[in-house]
MMTF fields as JSON, N, C-alpha, C and O atoms, coordinates in Angstrom:
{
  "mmtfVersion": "1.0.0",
  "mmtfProducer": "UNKNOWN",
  "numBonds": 631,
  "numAtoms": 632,
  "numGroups": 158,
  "numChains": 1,
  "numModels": 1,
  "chainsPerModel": [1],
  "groupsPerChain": [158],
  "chainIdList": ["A"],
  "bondAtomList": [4, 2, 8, 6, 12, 10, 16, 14, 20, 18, 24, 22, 28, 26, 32, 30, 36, 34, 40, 38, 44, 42, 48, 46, 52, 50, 56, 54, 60, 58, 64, 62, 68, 66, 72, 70, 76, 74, 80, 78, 84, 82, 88, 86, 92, 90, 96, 94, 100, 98, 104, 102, 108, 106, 112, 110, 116, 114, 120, 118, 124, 122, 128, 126, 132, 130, 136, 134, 140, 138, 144, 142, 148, 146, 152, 150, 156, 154, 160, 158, 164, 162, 168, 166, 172, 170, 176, 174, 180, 178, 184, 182, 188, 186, 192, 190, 196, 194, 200, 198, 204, 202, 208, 206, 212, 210, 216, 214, 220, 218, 224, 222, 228, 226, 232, 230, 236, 234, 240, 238, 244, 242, 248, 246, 252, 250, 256, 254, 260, 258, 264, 262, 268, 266, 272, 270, 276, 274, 280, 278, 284, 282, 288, 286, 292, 290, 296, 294, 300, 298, 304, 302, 308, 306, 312, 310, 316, 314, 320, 318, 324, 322, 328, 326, 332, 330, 336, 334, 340, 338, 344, 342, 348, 346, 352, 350, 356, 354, 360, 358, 364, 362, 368, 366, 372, 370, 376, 374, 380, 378, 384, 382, 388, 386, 392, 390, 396, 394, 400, 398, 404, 402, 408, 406, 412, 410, 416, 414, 420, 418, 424, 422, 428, 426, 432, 430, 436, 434, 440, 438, 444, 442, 448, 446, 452, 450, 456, 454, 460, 458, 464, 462, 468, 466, 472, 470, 476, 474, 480, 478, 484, 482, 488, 486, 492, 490, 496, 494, 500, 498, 504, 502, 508, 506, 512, 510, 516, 514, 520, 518, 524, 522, 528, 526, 532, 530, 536, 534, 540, 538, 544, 542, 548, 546, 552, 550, 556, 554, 560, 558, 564, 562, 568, 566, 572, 570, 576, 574, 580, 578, 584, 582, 588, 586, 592, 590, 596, 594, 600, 598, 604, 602, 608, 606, 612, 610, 616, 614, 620, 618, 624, 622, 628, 626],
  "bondOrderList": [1, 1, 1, 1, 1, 1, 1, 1, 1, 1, 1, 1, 1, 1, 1, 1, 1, 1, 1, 1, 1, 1, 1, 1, 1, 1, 1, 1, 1, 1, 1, 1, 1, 1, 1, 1, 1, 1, 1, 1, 1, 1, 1, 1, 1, 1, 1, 1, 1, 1, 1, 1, 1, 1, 1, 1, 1, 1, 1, 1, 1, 1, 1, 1, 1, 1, 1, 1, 1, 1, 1, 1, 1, 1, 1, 1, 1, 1, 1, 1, 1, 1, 1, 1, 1, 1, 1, 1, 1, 1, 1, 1, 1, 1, 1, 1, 1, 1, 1, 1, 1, 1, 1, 1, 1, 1, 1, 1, 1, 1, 1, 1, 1, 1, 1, 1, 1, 1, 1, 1, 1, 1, 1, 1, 1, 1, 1, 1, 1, 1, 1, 1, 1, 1, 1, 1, 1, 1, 1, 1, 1, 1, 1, 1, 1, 1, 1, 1, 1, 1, 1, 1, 1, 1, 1, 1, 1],
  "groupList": [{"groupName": "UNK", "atomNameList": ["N", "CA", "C", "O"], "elementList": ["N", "C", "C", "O"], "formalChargeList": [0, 0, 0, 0], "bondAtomList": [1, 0, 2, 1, 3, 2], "bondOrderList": [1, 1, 2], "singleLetterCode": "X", "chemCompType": "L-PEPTIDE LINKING"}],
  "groupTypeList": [0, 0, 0, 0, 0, 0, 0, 0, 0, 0, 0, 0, 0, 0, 0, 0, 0, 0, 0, 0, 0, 0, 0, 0, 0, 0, 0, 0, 0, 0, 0, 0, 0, 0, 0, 0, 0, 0, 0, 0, 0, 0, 0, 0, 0, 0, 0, 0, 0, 0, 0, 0, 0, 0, 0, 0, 0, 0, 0, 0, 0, 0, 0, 0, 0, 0, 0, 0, 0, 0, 0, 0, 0, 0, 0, 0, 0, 0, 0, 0, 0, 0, 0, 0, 0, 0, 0, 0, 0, 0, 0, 0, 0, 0, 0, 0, 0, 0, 0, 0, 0, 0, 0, 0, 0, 0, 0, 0, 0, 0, 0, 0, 0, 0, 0, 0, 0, 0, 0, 0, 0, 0, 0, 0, 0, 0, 0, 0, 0, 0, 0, 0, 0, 0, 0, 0, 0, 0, 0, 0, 0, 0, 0, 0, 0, 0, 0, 0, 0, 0, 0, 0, 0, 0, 0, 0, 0, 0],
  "groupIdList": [1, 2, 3, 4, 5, 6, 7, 8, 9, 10, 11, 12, 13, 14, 15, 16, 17, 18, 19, 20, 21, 22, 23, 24, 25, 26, 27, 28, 29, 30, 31, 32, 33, 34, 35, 36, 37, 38, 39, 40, 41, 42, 43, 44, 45, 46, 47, 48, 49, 50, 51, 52, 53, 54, 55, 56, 57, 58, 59, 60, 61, 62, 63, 64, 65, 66, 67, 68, 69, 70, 71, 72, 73, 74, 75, 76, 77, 78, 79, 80, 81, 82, 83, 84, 85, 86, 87, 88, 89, 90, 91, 92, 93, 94, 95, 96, 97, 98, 99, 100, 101, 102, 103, 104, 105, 106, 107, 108, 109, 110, 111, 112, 113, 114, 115, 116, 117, 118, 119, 120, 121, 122, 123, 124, 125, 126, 127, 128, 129, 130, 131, 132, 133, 134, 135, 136, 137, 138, 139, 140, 141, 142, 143, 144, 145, 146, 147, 148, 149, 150, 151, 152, 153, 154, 155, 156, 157, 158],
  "secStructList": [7, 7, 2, 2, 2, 2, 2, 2, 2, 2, 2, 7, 6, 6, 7, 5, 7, 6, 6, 1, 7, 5, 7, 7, 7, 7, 6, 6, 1, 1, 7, 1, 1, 7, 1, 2, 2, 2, 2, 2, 2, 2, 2, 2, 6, 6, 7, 1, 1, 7, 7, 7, 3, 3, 3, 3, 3, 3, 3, 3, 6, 6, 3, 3, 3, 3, 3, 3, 3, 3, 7, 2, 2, 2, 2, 6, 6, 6, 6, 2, 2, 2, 2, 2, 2, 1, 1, 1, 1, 6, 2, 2, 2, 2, 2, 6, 2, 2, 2, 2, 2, 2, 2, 2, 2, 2, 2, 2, 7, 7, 1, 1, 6, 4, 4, 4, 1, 7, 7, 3, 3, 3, 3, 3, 3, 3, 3, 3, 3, 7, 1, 1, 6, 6, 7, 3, 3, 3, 3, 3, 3, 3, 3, 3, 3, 1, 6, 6, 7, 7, 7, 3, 3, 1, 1, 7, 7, 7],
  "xCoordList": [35.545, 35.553, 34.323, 33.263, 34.425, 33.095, 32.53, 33.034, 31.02, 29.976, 30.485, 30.654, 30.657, 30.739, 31.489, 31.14, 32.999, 34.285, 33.775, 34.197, 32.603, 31.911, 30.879, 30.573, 30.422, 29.694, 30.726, 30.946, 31.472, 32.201, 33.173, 33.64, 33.079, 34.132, 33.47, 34.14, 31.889, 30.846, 30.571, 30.154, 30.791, 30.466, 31.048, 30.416, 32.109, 33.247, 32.661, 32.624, 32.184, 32.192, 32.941, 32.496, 34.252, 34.721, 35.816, 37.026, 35.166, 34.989, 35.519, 34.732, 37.009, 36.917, 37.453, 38.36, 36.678, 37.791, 39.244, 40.029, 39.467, 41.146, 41.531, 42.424, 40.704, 40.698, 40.421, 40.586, 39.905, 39.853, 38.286, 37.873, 37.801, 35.954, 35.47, 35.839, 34.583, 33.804, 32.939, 31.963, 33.313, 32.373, 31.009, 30.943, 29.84, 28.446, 28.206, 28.366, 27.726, 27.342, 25.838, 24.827, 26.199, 25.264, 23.954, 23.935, 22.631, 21.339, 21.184, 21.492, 20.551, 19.833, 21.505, 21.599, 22.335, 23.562, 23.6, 24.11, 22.962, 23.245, 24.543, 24.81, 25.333, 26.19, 25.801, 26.802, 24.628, 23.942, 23.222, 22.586, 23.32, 23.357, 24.325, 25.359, 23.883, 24.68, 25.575, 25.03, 26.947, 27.486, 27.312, 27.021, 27.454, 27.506, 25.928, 25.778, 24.943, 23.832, 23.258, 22.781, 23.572, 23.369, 24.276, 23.896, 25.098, 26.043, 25.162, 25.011, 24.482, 23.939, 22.487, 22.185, 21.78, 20.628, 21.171, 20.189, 22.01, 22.547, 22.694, 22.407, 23.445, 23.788, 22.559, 22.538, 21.468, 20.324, 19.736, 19.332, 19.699, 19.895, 20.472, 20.371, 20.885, 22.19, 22.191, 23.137, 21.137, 21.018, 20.329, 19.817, 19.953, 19.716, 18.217, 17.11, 18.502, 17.409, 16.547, 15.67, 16.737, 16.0, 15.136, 13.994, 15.834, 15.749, 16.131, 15.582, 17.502, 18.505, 17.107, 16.297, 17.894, 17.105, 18.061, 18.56, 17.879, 18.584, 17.813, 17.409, 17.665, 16.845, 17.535, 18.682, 16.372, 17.897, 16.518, 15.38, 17.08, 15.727, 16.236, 17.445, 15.478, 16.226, 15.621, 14.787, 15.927, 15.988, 15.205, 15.65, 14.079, 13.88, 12.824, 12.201, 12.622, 11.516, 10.052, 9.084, 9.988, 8.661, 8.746, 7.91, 9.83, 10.124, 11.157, 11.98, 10.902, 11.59, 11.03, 9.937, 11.777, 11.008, 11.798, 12.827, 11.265, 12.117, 11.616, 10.433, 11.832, 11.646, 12.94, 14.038, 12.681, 13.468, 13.924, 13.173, 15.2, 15.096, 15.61, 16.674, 14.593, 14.606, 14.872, 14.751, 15.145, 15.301, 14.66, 13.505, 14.703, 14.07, 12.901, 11.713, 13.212, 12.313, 11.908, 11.242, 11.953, 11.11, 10.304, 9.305, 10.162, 9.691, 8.206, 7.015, 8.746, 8.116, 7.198, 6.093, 7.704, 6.735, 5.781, 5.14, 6.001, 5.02, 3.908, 2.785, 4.239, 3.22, 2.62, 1.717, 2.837, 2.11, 0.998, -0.047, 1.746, 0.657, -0.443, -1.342, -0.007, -0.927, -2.262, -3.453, -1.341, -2.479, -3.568, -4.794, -2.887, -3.848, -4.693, -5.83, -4.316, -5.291, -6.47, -7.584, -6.3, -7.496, -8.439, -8.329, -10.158, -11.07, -11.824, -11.745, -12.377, -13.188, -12.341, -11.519, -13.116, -12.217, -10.888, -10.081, -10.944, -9.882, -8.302, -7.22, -8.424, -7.156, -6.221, -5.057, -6.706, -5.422, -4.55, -3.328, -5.092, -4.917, -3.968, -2.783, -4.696, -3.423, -2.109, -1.029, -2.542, -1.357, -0.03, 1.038, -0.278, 0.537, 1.396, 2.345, 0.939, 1.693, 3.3, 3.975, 3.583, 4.428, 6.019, 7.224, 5.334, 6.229, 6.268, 7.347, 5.041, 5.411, 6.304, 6.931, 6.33, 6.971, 8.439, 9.15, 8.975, 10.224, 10.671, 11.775, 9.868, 10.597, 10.529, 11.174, 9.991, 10.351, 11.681, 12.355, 11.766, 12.963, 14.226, 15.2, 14.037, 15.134, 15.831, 17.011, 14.598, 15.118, 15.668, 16.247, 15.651, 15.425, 16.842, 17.276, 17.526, 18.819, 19.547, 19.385, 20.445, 22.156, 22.825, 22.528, 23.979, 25.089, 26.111, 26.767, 26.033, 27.279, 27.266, 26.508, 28.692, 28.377, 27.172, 26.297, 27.455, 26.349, 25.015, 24.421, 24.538, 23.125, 23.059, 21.936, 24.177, 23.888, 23.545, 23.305, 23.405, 23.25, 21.943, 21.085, 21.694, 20.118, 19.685, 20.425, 18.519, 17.708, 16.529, 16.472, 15.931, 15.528, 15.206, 15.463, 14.573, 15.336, 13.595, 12.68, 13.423, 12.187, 12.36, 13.493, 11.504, 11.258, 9.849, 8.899, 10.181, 8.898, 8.517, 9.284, 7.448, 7.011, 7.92, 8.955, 7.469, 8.289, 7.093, 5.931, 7.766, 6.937, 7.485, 8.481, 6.438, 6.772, 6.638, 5.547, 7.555, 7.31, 7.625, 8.809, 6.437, 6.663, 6.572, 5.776, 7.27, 6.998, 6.004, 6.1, 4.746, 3.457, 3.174, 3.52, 2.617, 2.238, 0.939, -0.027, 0.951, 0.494, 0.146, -0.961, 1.018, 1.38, 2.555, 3.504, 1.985, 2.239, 1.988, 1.305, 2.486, 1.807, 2.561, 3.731, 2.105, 2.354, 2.454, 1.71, 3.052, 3.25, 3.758, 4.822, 3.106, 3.621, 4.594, 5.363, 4.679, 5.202, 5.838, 4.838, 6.905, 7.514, 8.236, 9.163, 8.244, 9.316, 9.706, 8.828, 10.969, 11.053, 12.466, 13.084, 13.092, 14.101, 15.153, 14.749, 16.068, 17.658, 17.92, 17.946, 18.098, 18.643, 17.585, 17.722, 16.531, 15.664, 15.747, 14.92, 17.013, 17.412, 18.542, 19.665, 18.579, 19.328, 20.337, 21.173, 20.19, 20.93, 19.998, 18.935, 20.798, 20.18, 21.282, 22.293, 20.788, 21.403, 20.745, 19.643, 21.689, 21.672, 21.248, 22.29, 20.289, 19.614, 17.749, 17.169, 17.331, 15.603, 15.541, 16.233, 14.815, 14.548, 13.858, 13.166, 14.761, 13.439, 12.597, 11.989],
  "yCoordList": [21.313, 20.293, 20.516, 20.853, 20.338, 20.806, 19.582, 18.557, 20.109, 18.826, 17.619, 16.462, 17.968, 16.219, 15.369, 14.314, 16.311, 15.605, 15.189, 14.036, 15.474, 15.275, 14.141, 13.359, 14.222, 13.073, 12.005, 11.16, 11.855, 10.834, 9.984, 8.875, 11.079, 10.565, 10.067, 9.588, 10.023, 9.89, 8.404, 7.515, 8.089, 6.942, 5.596, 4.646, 5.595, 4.672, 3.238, 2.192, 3.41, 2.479, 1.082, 0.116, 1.424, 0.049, -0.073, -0.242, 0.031, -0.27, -1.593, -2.474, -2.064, -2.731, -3.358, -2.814, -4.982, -4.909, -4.989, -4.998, -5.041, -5.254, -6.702, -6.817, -7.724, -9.523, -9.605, -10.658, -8.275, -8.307, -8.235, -7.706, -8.894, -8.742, -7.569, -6.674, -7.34, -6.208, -5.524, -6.147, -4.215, -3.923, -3.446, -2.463, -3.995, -4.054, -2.815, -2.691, -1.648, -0.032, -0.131, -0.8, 0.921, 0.801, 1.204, 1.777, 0.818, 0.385, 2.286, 3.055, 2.394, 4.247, 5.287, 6.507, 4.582, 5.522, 6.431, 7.547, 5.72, 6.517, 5.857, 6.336, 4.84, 4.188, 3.203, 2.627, 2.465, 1.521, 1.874, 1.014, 3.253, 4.117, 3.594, 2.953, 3.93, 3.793, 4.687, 5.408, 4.997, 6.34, 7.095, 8.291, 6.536, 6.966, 7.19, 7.873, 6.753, 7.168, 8.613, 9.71, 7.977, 9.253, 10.53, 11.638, 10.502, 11.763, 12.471, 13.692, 11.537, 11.901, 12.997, 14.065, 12.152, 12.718, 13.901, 14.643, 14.449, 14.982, 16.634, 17.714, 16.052, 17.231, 18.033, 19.259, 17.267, 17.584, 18.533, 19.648, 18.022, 18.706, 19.987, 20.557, 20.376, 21.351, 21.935, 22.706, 21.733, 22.804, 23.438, 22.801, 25.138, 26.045, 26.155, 26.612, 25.777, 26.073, 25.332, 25.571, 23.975, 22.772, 22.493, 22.057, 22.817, 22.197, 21.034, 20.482, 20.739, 19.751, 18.275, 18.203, 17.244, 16.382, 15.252, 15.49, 13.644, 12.564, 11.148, 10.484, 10.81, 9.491, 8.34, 8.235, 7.594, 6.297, 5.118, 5.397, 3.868, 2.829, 2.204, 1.977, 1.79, 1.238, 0.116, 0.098, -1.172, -1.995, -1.766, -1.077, -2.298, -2.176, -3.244, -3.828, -3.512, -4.141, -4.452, -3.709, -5.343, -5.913, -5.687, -5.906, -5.285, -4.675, -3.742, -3.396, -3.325, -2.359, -0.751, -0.611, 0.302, 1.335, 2.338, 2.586, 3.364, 3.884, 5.737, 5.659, 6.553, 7.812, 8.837, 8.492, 10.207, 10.882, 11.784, 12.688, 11.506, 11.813, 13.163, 13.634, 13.774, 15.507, 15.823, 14.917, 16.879, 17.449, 17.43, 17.526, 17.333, 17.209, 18.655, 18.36, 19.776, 20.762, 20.894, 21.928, 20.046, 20.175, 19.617, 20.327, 18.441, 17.073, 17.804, 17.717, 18.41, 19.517, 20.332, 20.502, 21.04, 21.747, 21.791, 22.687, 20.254, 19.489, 19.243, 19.648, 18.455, 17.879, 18.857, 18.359, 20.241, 21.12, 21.844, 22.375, 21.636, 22.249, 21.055, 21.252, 19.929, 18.577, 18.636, 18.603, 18.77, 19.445, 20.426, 20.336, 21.191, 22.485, 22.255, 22.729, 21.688, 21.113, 20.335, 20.408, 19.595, 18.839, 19.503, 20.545, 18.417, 18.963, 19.24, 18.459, 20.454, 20.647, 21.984, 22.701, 21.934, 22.872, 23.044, 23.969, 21.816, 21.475, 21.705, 21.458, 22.095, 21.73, 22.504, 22.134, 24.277, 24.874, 24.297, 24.147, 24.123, 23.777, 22.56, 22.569, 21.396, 20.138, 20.505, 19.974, 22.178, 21.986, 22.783, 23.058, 23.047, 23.698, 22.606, 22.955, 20.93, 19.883, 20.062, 20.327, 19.802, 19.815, 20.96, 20.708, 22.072, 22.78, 22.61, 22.462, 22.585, 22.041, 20.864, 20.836, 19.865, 18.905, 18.878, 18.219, 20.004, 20.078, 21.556, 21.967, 21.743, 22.676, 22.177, 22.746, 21.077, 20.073, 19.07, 18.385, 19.26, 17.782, 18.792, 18.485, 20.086, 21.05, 21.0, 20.819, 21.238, 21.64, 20.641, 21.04, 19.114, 18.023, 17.079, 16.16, 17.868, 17.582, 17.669, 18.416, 16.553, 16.932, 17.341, 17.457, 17.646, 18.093, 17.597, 18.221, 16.616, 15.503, 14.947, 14.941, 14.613, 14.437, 13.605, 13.889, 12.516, 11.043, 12.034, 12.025, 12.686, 13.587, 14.031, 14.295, 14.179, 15.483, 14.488, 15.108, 13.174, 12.513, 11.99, 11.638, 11.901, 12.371, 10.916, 10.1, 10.335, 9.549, 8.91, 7.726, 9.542, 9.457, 10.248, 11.394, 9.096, 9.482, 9.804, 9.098, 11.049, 11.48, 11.202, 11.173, 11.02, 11.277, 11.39, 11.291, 11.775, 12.58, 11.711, 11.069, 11.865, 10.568, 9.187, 8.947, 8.557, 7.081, 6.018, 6.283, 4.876, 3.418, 2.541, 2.551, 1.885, 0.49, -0.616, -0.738, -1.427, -2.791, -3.717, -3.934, -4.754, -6.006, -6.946, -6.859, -8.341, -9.576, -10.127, -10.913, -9.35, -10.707, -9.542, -8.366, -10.215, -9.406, -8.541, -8.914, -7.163, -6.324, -5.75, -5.214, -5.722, -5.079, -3.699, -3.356, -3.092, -1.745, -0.308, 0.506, 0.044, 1.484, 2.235, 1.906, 3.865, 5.378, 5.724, 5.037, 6.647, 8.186, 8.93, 8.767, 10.312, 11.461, 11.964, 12.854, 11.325, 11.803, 10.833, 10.505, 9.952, 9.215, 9.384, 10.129, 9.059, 9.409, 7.727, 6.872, 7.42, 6.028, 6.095, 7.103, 5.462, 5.642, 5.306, 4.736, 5.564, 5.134, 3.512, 2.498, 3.861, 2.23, 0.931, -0.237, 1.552, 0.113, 0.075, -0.536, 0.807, 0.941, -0.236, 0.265, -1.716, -2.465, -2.769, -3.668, -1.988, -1.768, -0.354, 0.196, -0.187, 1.123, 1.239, 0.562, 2.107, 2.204, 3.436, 3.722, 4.307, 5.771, 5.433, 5.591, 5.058, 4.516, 3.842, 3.119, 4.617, 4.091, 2.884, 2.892, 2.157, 0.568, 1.887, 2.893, 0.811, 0.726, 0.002, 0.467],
  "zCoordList": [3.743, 2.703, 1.826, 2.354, 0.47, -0.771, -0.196, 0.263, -0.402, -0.302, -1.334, -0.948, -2.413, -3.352, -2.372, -1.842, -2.202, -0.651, 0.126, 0.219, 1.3, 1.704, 1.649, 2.549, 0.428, 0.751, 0.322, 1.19, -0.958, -1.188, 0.329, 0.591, 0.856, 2.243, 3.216, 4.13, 3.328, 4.184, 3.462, 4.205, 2.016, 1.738, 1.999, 2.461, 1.715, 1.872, 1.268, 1.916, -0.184, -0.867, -0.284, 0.336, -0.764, -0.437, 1.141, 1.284, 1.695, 3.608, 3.678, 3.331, 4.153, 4.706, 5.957, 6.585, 6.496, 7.923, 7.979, 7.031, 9.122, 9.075, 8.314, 7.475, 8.769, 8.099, 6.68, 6.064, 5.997, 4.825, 4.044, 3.012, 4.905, 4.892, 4.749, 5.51, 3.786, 3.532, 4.807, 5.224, 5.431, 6.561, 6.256, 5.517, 6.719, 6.267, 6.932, 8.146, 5.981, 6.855, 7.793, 7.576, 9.017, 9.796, 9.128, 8.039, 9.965, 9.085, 9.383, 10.293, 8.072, 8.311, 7.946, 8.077, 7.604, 7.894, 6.668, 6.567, 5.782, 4.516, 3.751, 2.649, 4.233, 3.634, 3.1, 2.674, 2.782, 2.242, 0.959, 0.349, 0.496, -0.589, -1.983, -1.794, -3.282, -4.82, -4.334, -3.498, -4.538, -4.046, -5.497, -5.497, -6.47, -7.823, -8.305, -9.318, -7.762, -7.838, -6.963, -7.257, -5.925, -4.511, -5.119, -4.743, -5.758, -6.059, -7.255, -7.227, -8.494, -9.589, -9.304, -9.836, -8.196, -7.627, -6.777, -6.772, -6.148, -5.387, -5.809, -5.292, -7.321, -8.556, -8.87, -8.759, -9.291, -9.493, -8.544, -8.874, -7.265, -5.636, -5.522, -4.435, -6.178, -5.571, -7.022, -7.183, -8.48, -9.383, -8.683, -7.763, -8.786, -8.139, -9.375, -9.088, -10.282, -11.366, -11.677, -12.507, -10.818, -11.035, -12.166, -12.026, -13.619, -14.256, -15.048, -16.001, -14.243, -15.377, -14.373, -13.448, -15.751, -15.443, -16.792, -17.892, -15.667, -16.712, -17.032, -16.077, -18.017, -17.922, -16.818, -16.384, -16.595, -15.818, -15.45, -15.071, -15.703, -15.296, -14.071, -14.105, -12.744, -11.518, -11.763, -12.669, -10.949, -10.471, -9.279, -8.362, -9.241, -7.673, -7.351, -8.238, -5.812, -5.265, -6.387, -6.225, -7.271, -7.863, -9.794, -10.67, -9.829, -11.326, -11.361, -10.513, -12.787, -12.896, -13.239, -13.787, -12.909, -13.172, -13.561, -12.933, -15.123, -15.662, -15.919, -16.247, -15.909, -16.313, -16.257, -16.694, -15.639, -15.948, -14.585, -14.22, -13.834, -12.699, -12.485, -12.888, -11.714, -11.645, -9.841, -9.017, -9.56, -8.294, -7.469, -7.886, -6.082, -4.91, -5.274, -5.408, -5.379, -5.448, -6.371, -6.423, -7.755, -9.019, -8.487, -8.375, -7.972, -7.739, -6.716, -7.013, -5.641, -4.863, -5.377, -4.862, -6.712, -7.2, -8.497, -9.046, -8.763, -9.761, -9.024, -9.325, -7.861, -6.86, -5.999, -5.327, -5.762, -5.455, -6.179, -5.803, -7.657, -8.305, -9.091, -9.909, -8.538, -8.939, -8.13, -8.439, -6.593, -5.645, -5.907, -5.975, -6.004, -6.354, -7.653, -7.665, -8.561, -9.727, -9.007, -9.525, -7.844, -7.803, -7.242, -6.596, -7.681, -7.891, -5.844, -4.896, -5.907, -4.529, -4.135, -4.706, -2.572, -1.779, -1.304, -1.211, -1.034, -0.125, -0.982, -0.447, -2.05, -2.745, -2.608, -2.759, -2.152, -1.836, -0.364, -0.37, 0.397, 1.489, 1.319, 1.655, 0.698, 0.156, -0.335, -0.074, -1.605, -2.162, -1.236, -1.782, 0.055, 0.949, 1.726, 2.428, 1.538, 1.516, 1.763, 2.757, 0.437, -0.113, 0.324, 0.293, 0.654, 1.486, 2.632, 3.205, 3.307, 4.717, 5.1, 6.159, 4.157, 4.618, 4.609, 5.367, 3.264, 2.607, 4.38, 4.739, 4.722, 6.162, 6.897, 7.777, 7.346, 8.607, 8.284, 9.053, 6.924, 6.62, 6.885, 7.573, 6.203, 6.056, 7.765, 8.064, 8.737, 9.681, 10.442, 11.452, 10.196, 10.758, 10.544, 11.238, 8.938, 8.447, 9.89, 10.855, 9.617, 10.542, 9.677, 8.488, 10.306, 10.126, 9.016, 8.182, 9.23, 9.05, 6.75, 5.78, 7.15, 5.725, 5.125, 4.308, 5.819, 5.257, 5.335, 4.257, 6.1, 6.602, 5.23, 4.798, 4.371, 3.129, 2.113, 1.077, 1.927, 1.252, 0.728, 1.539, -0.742, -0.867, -0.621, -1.168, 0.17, 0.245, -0.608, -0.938, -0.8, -1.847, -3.644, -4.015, -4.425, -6.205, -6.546, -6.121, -7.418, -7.936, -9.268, -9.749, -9.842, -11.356, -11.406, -10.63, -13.283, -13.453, -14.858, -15.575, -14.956, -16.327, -16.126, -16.748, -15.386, -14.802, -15.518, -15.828, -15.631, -16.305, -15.014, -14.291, -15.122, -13.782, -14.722, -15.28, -14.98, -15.069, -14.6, -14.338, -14.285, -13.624, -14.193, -15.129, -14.012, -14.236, -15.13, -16.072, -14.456, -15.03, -16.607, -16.722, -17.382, -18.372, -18.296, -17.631, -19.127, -18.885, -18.039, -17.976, -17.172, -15.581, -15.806, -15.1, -17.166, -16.795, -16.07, -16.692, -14.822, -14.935, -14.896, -14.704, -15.102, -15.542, -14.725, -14.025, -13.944, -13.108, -13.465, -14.062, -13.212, -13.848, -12.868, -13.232, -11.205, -10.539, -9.785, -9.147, -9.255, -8.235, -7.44, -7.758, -6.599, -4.9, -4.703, -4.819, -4.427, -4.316, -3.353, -3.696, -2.407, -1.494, -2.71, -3.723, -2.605, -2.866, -2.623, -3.321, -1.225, -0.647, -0.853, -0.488, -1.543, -2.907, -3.67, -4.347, -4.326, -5.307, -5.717, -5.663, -6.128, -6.588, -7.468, -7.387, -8.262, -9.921, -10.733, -10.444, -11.614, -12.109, -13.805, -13.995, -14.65, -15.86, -15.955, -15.487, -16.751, -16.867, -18.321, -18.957, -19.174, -19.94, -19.784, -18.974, -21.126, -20.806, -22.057, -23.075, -21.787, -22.552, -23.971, -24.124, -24.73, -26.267, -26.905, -27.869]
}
């Protein structure tokens, strides 16, 4: 079965019981996922050139937050070489981070469809906004889970 089959069949959006009630997916399953989000980030995943990249603003925990969401291994190799920019000794060593961690996750994957399903959404030049006024901030770089992900628009505010 192609991965998209795969994950779409691992999702089961609309799950329900036999009585008609919506079945609530198990906690960590990866079914508590956007499926239409998780598929978008996924694409990105699975460019080989990791360059494509789409605006999109989420909804999440304390505000909202908007930039431009890029690939698990772009994402990887911005922040490696962010590392290595910083100032002292220590920085080559930091910037070896970033791979180490992406070969423990690699090896750490299951099998299974839901397993192929991306967890978390990167972007790159992201805005946070919250509530109170002038409670903006900048990152050039974000890692944020999926499943805190509440609502989302494939659209940036003007």
């Amino acid at each position: 079965m192609p991965e998209r089959e795969a994950r779409a069949a691992a999702h089961q959006d609309d799950a329900v019981r036999p009585d008609g009630a919506e079945a609530a997916p198990a906690p960590d399953s990866g079914l508590d996922l956007d499926l239409d989000l998780s598929m978008l980030v996924g694409m990105l995943d699975d460019d080989e050139t990791h360059q494509s990249r789409f605006g999109v603003s989420l909804n999440i925990p304390g505000g909202v937050l908007y930039g431009q969401v890029i690939s698990r291994r772009a994402y990887e190799e911005e922040w490696e070489t962010s590392l290595r920019d910083l100032p002292g000794p220590g920085s080559e060593a930091l910037a070896r981070v970033p791979r180490l961690l992406r070969e423990a996750v690699d090896g750490a994957v299951g099998s299974g469809p839901a397993d192929r399903l991306p967890r978390w959404v990167h972007l790159r030049d992201a805005t946070f906004l919250t509530g109170a006024a002038n409670q903006t901030m900048h990152f050039a770089l974000w890692r944020g889970r999926l499943a805190d992900v509440a609502g989302w628009s494939l659209s940036l505010p003007s």
